[in-house]
Coordinates of C-alpha atoms in Angstrom, one line a residue:
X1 CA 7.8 -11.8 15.3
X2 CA 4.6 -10.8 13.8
X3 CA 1.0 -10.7 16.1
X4 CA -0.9 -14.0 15.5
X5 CA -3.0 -14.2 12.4
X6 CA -6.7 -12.9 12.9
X7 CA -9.8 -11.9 10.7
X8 CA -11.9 -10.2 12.5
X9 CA -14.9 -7.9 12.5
X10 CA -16.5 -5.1 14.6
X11 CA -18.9 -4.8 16.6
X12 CA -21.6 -2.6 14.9
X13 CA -21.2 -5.4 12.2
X14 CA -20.9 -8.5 14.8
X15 CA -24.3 -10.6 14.1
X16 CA -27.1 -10.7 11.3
X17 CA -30.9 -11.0 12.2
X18 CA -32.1 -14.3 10.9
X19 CA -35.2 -12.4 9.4
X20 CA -34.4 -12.0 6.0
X21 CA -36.3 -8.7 6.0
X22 CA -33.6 -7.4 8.9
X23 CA -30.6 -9.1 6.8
X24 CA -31.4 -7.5 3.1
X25 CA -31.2 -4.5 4.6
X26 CA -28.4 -4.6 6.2
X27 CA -27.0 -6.3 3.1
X28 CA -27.8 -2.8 1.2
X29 CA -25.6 -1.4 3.4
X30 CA -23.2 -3.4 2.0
X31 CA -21.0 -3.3 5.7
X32 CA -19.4 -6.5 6.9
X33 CA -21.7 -8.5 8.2
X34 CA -21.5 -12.1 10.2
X35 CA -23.9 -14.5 9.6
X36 CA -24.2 -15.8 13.2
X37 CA -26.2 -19.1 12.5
X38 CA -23.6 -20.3 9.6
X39 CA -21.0 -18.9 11.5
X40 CA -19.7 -17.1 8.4
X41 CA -18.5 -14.1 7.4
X42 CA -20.5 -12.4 4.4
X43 CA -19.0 -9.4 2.8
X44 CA -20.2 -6.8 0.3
X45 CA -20.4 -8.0 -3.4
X46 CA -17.3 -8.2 -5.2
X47 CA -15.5 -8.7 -1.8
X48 CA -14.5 -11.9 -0.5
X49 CA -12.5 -13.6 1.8
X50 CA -10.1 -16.8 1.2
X51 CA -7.0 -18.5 2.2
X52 CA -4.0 -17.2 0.8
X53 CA -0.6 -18.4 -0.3
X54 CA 0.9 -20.0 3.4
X55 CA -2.6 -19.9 4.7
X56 CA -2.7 -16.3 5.2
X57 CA -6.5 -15.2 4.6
X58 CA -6.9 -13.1 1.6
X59 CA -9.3 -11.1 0.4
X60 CA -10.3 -11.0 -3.2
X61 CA -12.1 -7.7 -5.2
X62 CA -13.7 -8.4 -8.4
X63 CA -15.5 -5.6 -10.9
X64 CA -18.2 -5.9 -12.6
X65 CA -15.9 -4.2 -15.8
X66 CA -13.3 -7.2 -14.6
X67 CA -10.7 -6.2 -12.8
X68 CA -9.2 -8.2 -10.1
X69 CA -7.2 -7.3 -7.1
X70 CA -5.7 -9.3 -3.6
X71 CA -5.0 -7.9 -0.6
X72 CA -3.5 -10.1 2.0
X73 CA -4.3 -8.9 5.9
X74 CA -0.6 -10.0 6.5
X75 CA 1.0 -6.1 6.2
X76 CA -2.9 -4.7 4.0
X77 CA -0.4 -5.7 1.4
X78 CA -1.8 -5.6 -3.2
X79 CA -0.3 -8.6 -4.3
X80 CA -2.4 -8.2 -7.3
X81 CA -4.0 -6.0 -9.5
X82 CA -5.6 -6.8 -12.9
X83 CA -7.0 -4.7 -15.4
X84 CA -9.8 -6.2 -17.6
X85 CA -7.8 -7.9 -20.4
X86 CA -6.4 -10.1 -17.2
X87 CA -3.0 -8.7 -17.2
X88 CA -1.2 -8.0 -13.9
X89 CA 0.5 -4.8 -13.7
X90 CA 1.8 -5.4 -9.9
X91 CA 5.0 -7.2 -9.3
X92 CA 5.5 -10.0 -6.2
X93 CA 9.6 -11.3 -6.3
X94 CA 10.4 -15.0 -6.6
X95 CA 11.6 -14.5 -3.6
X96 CA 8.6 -13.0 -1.7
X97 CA 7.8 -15.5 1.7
X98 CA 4.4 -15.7 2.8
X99 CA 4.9 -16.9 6.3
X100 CA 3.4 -14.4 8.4
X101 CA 6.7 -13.7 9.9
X102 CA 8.2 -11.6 7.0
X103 CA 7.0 -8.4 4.8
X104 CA 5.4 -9.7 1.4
X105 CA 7.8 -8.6 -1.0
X106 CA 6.0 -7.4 -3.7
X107 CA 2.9 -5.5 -4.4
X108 CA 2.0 -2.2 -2.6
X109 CA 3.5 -3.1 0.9
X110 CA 3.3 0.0 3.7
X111 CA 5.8 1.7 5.3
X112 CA 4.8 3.1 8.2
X113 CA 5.7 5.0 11.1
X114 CA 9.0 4.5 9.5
X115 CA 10.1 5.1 5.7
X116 CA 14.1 3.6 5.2
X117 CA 16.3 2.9 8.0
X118 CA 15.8 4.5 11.5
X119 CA 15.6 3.3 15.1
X120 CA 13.2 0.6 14.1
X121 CA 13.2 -2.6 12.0
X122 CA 13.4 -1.4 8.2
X123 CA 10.3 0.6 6.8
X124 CA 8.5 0.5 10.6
X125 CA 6.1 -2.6 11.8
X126 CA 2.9 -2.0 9.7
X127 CA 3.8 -4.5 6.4
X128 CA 4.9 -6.9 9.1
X129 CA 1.7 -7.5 11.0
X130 CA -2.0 -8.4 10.6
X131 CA -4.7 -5.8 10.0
X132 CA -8.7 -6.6 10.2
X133 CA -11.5 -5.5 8.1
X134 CA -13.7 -3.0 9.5
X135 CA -16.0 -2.1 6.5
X136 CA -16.0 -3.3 2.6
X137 CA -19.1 -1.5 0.8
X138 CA -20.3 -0.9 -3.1
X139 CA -19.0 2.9 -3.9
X140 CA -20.7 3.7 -7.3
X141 CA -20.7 0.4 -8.3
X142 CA -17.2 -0.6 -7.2
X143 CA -15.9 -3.2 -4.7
X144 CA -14.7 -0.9 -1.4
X145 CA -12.8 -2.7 1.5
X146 CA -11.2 -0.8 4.8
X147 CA -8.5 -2.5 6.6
X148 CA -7.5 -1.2 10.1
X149 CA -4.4 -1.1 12.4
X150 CA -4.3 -0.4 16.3
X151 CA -1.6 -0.2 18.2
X152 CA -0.3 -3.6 20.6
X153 CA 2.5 -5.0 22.8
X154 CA 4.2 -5.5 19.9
X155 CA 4.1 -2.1 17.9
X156 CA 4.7 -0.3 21.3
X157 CA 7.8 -2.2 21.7
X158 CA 9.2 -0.3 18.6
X159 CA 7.2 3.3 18.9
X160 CA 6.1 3.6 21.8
X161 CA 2.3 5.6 20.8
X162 CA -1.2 4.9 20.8
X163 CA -2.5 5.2 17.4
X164 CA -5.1 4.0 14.5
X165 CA -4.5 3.4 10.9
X166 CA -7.2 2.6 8.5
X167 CA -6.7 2.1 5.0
X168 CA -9.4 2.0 1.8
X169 CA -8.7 0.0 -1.0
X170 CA -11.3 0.5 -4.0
X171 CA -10.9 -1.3 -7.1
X172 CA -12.2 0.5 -10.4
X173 CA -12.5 -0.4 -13.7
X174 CA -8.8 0.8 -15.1
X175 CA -7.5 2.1 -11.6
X176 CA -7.2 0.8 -7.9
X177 CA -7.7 3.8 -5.3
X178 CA -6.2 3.7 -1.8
X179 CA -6.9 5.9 0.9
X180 CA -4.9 6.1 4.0
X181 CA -5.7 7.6 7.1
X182 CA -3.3 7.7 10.3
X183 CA -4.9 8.8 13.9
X184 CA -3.2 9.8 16.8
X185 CA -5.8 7.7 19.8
X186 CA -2.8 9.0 22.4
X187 CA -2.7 12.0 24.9
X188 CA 1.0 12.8 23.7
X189 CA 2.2 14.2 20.6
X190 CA 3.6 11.4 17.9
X191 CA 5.6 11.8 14.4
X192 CA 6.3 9.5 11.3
X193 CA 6.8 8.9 7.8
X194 CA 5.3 7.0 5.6
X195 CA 5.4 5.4 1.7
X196 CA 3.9 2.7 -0.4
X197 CA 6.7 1.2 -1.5
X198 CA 5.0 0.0 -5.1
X199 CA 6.0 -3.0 -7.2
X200 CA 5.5 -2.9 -10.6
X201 CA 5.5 -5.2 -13.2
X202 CA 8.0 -4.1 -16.0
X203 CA 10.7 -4.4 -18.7
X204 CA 13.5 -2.2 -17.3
X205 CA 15.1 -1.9 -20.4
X206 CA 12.6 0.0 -21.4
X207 CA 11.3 1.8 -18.6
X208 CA 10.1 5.3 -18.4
X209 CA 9.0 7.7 -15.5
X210 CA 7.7 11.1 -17.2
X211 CA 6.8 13.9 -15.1
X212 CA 9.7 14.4 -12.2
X213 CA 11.6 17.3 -13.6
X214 CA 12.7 20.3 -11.3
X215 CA 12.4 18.0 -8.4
X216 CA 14.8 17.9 -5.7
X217 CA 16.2 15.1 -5.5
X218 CA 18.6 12.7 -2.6
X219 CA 20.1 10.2 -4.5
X220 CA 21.5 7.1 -2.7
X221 CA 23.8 5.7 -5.1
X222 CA 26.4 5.4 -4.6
X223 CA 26.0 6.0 -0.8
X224 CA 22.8 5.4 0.8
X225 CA 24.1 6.9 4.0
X226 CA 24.9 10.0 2.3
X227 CA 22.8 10.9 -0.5
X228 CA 23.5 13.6 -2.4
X229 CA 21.5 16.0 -3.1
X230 CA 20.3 17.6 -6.6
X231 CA 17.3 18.9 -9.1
X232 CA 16.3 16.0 -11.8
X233 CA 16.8 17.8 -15.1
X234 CA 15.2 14.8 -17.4
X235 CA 11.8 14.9 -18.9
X236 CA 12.1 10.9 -18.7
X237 CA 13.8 8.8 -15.6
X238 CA 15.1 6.1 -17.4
X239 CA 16.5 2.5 -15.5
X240 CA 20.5 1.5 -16.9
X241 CA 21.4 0.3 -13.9
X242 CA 21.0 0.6 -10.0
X243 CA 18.5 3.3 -9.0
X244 CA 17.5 4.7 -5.5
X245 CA 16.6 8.1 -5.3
X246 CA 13.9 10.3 -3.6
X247 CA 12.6 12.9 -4.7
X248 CA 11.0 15.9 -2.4
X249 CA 8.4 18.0 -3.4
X250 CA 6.9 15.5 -6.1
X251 CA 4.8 16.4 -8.6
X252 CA 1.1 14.6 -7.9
X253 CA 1.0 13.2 -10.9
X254 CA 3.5 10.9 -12.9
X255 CA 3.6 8.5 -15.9
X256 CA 4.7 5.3 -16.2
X257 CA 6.1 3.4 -19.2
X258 CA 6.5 -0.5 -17.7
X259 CA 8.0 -1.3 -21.3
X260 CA 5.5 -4.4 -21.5
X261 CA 3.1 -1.7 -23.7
X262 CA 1.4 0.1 -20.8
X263 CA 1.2 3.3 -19.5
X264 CA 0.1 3.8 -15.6
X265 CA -0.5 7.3 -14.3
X266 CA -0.1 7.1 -10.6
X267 CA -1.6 10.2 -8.9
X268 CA -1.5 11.0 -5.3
X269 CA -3.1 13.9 -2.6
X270 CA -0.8 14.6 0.2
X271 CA 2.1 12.3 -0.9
X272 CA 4.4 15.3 -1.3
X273 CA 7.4 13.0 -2.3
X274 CA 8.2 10.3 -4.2
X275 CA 10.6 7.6 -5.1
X276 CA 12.3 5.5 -8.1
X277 CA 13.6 2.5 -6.9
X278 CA 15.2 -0.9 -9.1
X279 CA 17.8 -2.9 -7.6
X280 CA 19.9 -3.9 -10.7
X281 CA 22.2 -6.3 -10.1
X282 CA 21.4 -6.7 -6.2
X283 CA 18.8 -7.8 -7.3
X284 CA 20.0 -10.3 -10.1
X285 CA 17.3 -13.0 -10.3
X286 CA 14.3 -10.2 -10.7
X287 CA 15.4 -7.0 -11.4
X288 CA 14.8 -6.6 -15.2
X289 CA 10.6 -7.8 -14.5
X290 CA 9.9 -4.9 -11.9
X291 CA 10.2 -1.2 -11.2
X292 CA 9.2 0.6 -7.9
X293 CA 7.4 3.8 -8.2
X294 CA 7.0 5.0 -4.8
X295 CA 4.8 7.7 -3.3
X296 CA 6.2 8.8 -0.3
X297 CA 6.1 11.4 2.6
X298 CA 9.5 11.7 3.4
X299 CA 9.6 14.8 5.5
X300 CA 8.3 13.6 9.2
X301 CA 4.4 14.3 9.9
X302 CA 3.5 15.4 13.0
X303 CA 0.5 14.4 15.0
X304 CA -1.3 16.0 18.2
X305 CA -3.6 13.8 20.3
X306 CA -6.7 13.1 17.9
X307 CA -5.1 14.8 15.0
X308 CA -5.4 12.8 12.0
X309 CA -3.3 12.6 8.7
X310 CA -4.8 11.5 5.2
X311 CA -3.3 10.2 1.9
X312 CA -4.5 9.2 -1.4
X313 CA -3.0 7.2 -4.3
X314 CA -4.8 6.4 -7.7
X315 CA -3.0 4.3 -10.0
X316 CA -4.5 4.1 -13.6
X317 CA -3.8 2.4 -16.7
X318 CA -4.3 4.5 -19.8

């Protein structure tokens, strides 16, 4: 069961003077700020705030150049990102259920403290609950929003650790940046791993992912249990069928071909691992319109008290 749906907002950013003086300069701060009298909410420009499919609130980044993205506050999951010429180049299944009860399928959902199987629900807690805004700014002319996660009743119940998780999402012109940063708030030591499990739109027929060669690699198929392990020896990753496979020690740079006429470069800082994902015929209503490209830290993190671990994703179209 997820936490009950909120939108909140901080408290250096809890009330607006009424002088309009006071407010424009806060406004040039561009930090979330609530208008007390309307009882709104007013956000940097670019940024906004709206109800979502099921009624989950939403928030919306628009560029000046024209690029779009969503986030919902269900999971910090991208449904959406578009590129100036309006085209979508993130995926969200038929069968994705906005309920606030179940991940989004789709997008760029989180997994975290927990990549895969494990002791806890599949992929950890943090797609399956609701994150607040603590900032959303201009950064050199682009819409900037961080989301945050804290520990409660219900992520204890799971993993058992104080801790805080922000996460920066910038929307550029041709790219969408996303900057995640996990704190350990507790006295006692903590571990975890971590991926964005990425949707993207595509044509798996023609699918290509250049740039994984000499990788080690754990391939799940035919076993997920028991992957077995080996070096990628391909200058392209291509899709025929089912494909689940991790590979450590990634590159931090790949290409991908969706097969619709675009080429993404998805670039990461301290994702040392990544991971090709398409479901085939598991997947038989949706496969052939979407390929996962996942960065990934598979290899477990670990954190002292107020130790802190950052990650960085840039995903670009060309």
């Amino acid at each position: 069961m997820a936490a009950s749906c909120t939108l909140t907002v901080p408290a250096p950013f809890a009330a607006a003077s009424s002088s309009s003086s006071t407010s424009a300069r806060r406004y040039r701060r561009f930090g979330v700020v609530a208008m007390a009298s309307a009882g709104q909410k007013v956000y940097a420009p670019g940024v906004a705030v709206s109800e979502g499919n099921g009624g989950l609130p939403k928030i919306s980044l628009k560029s000046p150049h024209g690029s779009e993205a969503e986030i919902y506050l269900f999971g910090a999951c991208v449904t959406s990102w578009k590129v100036p010429n309006g085209k979508d180049l993130l995926f969200v299944r038929p069968d994705a259920v906005f309920n606030g009860q179940k991940p989004i399928s789709g997008g760029i959902p989180h997994c975290f403290p927990q990549f895969g199987p494990g002791p806890m629900q599949q992929h950890g807690f943090a797609r399956n609950v609701n994150w607040s805004i603590t900032d959303s700014e201009v950064t050199e002319g682009d819409p900037t929003v961080t989301l945050e996660l804290k520990d409660d009743s219900y992520s204890r119940s799971m993993w058992d650790f104080s801790f805080q998780a922000l996460y920066k999402v910038v929307l550029h012109s041709t790219s969408l940046s996303t900057t995640l940063k996990i704190i350990n708030t507790d006295d006692k030591p903590f571990s975890f791993t971590s991926a964005l499990h990425t949707y993207f739109s595509a044509s798996i027929a023609g699918v290509s992912v250049k740039g994984l060669k000499g990788s080690k690699t754990l391939n799940k198929d035919p076993d997920p249990k028991n992957p077995l392990e080996g070096k990628e020896e391909r200058d392209e990753v291509t899709f025929p069928g089912f494909v689940d496979c991790v590979y450590l020690g990634a590159p931090s740079e790949l290409t991908l071909d969706n097969g619709l006429g675009d080429k993404i470069v998805i670039s990461n800082t301290n994702w040392s691992d990544a991971v090709l994902w398409n479901p085939h015929l598991q997947m038989e209503a949706c496969y052939k319109d979407f390929v996962c490209v996942e960065n990934a830290k598979i290899e477990t993190v670990q954190l002292g008290p107020k130790e802190s671990w950052v990650a960085e994703q840039k995903i670009e179209l060309i």
